[in-house]
Structure formats: C-alpha cells, structure tokens
Amino acid sequence: MYAGGCTYLCSQPSTEQTLQKRPCGERNTLFGPHAKLALQNSPPAVEDETELMKSIRARLGPYASGTALLYHLRAARGKVFWAVNTYFRAVLAEQVNRADFEPKEYAQLAKCQAPTAPKCTQHPMTTEQTNLENIPSSVLELVLQHTNLFTVCSAALASRSLCKAAQSNIVWASLYNKRWGCTQSYQQSDPCHTASHQQAEQSKWRDKYQQRHLAEQRMQCPSCEQLKVVPIVYGFPSHLLVRNMRANKLRMGNDHLIEGQPIWTCTACTEEFTDFPFPSLELSVPDG
C-alpha cells in the first residue's frame, strides 16, 4: 500500500513541470518577469471597454485621467476592481500635492470665483445699448435656468444684463436643484421688497451652491462633513504607500482583492463607500 502510494506521488508532475508543459502564453499572463514586461508595454484591448470604463468612472469620479484608467483596465484584463486598485497604488505612490483623482478647478470656474458671478457694477460696458440689453431680465433668467454652471458663469462676463440675470436667485436655485436636488421652493424676489432685501435673497442660493461646491471640491465626507474622503488601497504596502497612509492620504485595506469591497473611506467617521462619494461633481466638469 505504501509503495503504491509512493509510486503514485512520484509519478505526479511537479508544479514546475506542469507550467513547462503549458503553452507559453498561458504560463506568463499573470505572474513572473514576463507579466512585468508585458505591463511595461501597451496592454491589449479588452471586450466591452466602453461599459467597463463607465463602471470605473462611477467608482473613481470624473477627474481621473482617462488614459491612465484605460491602461490599468487593460493591464487587469478587464477586471474593474483590480484596475481601480492598481490605479490607486500607482497614483498614490507619486510625490505630488494633488492626486490625479482629486477635483480640479478649471479656469472658467475660477473666473466665477468658484462659483460667484462678478458684480454688475464692475462690468465694462459702452454707453450704447445692444439688442441684448433690451431683453427683459426675466427672459434671460428663464434661459439661464436651462443651462449649466459654466454657461451661467460665462454669461455673467458677457454683458451687464446677462450679469444681472446670472446673479438671480432663481437661476442659482435651478442650478442647485439640478445638481443636488432640493425640496425647498424658490421664487423670484418680490418687487415690493427693498433693494438690500432683494440682494440678500439673490445671494441665498448662490451662497448655498458655493458652499456645497467647495465642500465637494475639498472631498469632505458627505456623512460627517468633517475630514477628507481618501482611497482604500489593498495589497502589500510599499514604503511610499505607508508614508502616505501616515499622512492620512489613504488607508490600507486587506492583502487580498474581493469584488465589491469599499474603495473610499472617511478619516474621521470611518464611513466607507464602494463608489465615488461625490457623483454630482461630474456636473461641474466642462465638456471636452
């Protein structure tokens, strides 16, 4: 019995022998120096890249580099969770002040003072009125209600009449409602109110929009609204990842990857998120 068992064990091929018998492509796809060399080159395309990229965007947000995401998706053979983790490991190992996935201010938004329309009295205008100046302010406000943040900010820099309409309370209330949703009603200011009261009413929704916009730009936790939301990185920690972890730029997770695990967490309340916690930030990114 023992001799037979020994003969059986000895007759089984070793792991190395099994790998040598496998085709070269199958043996070198995931591990070893060949896999490392393959990652240094351009990985081949995978099926359903468009849908997979949408899934990655939902988890990482609108600011991450599309080129970097596509590379990690292909390198991970289409496995979204693996691609997200390798992207985090690559980005957070860099010595930069702002990570690639963090919100970025654009020049057009900066002109609105993130976002605050300039005062109409500061807008240079000629004495000659244009046809645009003859359009009632209520009509311009109605038009701006159906646009986006960047259009409103640009319109405020175009003419005195558009500048006034762009500061309207109902315009900013509409922008707020489209981006975050709201249950409070908003109406045009009563003409019987004093000028100071109307100005206060007009700045109400614009200030609310600005405060919430800046909170999301800073990636403040939507649950506790205290500290910043940071990525969760899985796998063996490198010395650069450990340094960033000590700086509260990330949190290290387990040493294994399981689809569906959280990838964001708050450093204050430890709330965890499986998707990007600020989906409305996509509405603040200009097209193109």
mmCIF file of C-alpha atoms in Angstrom, residues 14-122:
data_model
loop_
_atom_site.group_PDB
_atom_site.id
_atom_site.type_symbol
_atom_site.label_atom_id
_atom_site.label_comp_id
_atom_site.label_asym_id
_atom_site.label_seq_id
_atom_site.Cartn_x
_atom_site.Cartn_y
_atom_site.Cartn_z
ATOM 1 C CA SER A 14 5.725 18.856 -10.211
ATOM 2 C CA THR A 15 4.372 22.400 -10.451
ATOM 3 C CA GLU A 16 7.356 23.466 -12.493
ATOM 4 C CA GLN A 17 6.884 20.539 -14.874
ATOM 5 C CA THR A 18 3.188 21.410 -15.233
ATOM 6 C CA LEU A 19 3.988 25.017 -16.074
ATOM 7 C CA GLN A 20 6.615 23.927 -18.587
ATOM 8 C CA LYS A 21 4.047 21.752 -20.373
ATOM 9 C CA ARG A 22 1.546 24.605 -20.625
ATOM 10 C CA PRO A 23 1.614 26.976 -23.578
ATOM 11 C CA CYS A 24 3.955 29.911 -23.074
ATOM 12 C CA GLY A 25 1.137 32.476 -23.335
ATOM 13 C CA GLU A 26 -0.920 30.757 -20.645
ATOM 14 C CA ARG A 27 2.058 30.417 -18.309
ATOM 15 C CA ASN A 28 3.200 34.046 -18.480
ATOM 16 C CA THR A 29 -0.032 36.045 -18.432
ATOM 17 C CA LEU A 30 -0.376 36.822 -14.737
ATOM 18 C CA PHE A 31 2.881 36.235 -12.855
ATOM 19 C CA GLY A 32 6.632 36.421 -13.192
ATOM 20 C CA PRO A 33 9.019 38.623 -15.165
ATOM 21 C CA HIS A 34 7.113 38.054 -18.399
ATOM 22 C CA ALA A 35 3.993 39.595 -16.871
ATOM 23 C CA LYS A 36 6.033 42.555 -15.638
ATOM 24 C CA LEU A 37 7.493 43.028 -19.097
ATOM 25 C CA ALA A 38 4.019 42.845 -20.635
ATOM 26 C CA LEU A 39 2.804 45.609 -18.325
ATOM 27 C CA GLN A 40 5.624 47.870 -19.469
ATOM 28 C CA ASN A 41 4.265 47.659 -22.994
ATOM 29 C CA SER A 42 0.814 48.713 -24.131
ATOM 30 C CA PRO A 43 -1.663 46.081 -22.887
ATOM 31 C CA PRO A 44 -4.101 44.739 -25.487
ATOM 32 C CA ALA A 45 -7.683 45.970 -25.626
ATOM 33 C CA VAL A 46 -10.405 44.080 -23.774
ATOM 34 C CA GLU A 47 -14.042 43.463 -24.610
ATOM 35 C CA ASP A 48 -16.724 45.992 -23.623
ATOM 36 C CA GLU A 49 -14.155 48.670 -22.793
ATOM 37 C CA THR A 50 -16.726 51.464 -23.001
ATOM 38 C CA GLU A 51 -19.025 49.903 -20.411
ATOM 39 C CA LEU A 52 -16.116 48.912 -18.186
ATOM 40 C CA MET A 53 -14.760 52.463 -18.294
ATOM 41 C CA LYS A 54 -18.166 53.755 -17.200
ATOM 42 C CA SER A 55 -18.030 51.386 -14.245
ATOM 43 C CA ILE A 56 -14.562 52.630 -13.307
ATOM 44 C CA ARG A 57 -15.707 56.254 -13.623
ATOM 45 C CA ALA A 58 -18.569 55.552 -11.231
ATOM 46 C CA ARG A 59 -16.029 54.358 -8.679
ATOM 47 C CA LEU A 60 -13.231 56.872 -9.207
ATOM 48 C CA GLY A 61 -15.061 60.020 -10.308
ATOM 49 C CA PRO A 62 -14.764 62.315 -13.329
ATOM 50 C CA TYR A 63 -11.296 63.764 -12.729
ATOM 51 C CA ALA A 64 -9.073 60.694 -13.065
ATOM 52 C CA SER A 65 -7.017 60.519 -16.234
ATOM 53 C CA GLY A 66 -8.837 58.528 -18.905
ATOM 54 C CA THR A 67 -5.540 57.352 -20.381
ATOM 55 C CA ALA A 68 -4.370 56.020 -17.020
ATOM 56 C CA LEU A 69 -7.695 54.308 -16.327
ATOM 57 C CA LEU A 70 -7.719 52.622 -19.722
ATOM 58 C CA TYR A 71 -4.170 51.376 -19.223
ATOM 59 C CA HIS A 72 -4.954 49.847 -15.830
ATOM 60 C CA LEU A 73 -8.194 48.344 -17.139
ATOM 61 C CA ARG A 74 -6.347 46.603 -19.969
ATOM 62 C CA ALA A 75 -3.496 45.562 -17.705
ATOM 63 C CA ALA A 76 -6.030 43.984 -15.340
ATOM 64 C CA ARG A 77 -7.603 42.037 -18.254
ATOM 65 C CA GLY A 78 -10.904 43.881 -17.816
ATOM 66 C CA LYS A 79 -11.238 43.249 -14.064
ATOM 67 C CA VAL A 80 -12.632 46.557 -12.826
ATOM 68 C CA PHE A 81 -11.808 46.164 -9.142
ATOM 69 C CA TRP A 82 -8.228 45.154 -9.918
ATOM 70 C CA ALA A 83 -7.891 48.116 -12.273
ATOM 71 C CA VAL A 84 -9.170 50.528 -9.607
ATOM 72 C CA ASN A 85 -6.725 49.186 -7.024
ATOM 73 C CA THR A 86 -3.675 49.233 -9.299
ATOM 74 C CA TYR A 87 -4.605 52.768 -10.366
ATOM 75 C CA PHE A 88 -4.724 53.865 -6.715
ATOM 76 C CA ARG A 89 -1.400 52.187 -5.988
ATOM 77 C CA ALA A 90 0.261 53.895 -8.938
ATOM 78 C CA VAL A 91 -1.201 57.354 -8.274
ATOM 79 C CA LEU A 92 -0.638 57.352 -4.519
ATOM 80 C CA ALA A 93 2.977 56.283 -4.940
ATOM 81 C CA GLU A 94 3.730 59.556 -6.741
ATOM 82 C CA GLN A 95 5.090 62.548 -4.854
ATOM 83 C CA VAL A 96 2.579 65.200 -5.905
ATOM 84 C CA ASN A 97 0.499 67.726 -3.982
ATOM 85 C CA ARG A 98 -2.780 66.800 -5.697
ATOM 86 C CA ALA A 99 -3.604 63.246 -6.709
ATOM 87 C CA ASP A 100 -4.896 62.556 -10.207
ATOM 88 C CA PHE A 101 -8.383 61.622 -8.981
ATOM 89 C CA GLU A 102 -8.894 64.774 -6.893
ATOM 90 C CA PRO A 103 -11.188 67.567 -8.148
ATOM 91 C CA LYS A 104 -9.559 70.222 -10.269
ATOM 92 C CA GLU A 105 -10.569 73.843 -10.640
ATOM 93 C CA TYR A 106 -10.924 74.988 -14.230
ATOM 94 C CA ALA A 107 -10.170 78.480 -15.487
ATOM 95 C CA GLN A 108 -13.790 79.131 -16.446
ATOM 96 C CA LEU A 109 -14.968 78.212 -12.963
ATOM 97 C CA ALA A 110 -12.219 80.271 -11.345
ATOM 98 C CA LYS A 111 -13.491 83.365 -13.153
ATOM 99 C CA CYS A 112 -16.772 82.869 -11.312
ATOM 100 C CA GLN A 113 -14.840 82.843 -8.039
ATOM 101 C CA ALA A 114 -15.826 79.208 -7.546
ATOM 102 C CA PRO A 115 -18.589 79.997 -8.391
ATOM 103 C CA THR A 116 -19.577 83.618 -7.732
ATOM 104 C CA ALA A 117 -20.614 85.908 -10.570
ATOM 105 C CA PRO A 118 -18.831 89.273 -10.677
ATOM 106 C CA LYS A 119 -20.702 92.370 -9.594
ATOM 107 C CA CYS A 120 -22.524 94.038 -12.417
ATOM 108 C CA THR A 121 -21.140 97.446 -11.474
ATOM 109 C CA GLN A 122 -17.655 96.188 -12.271
#
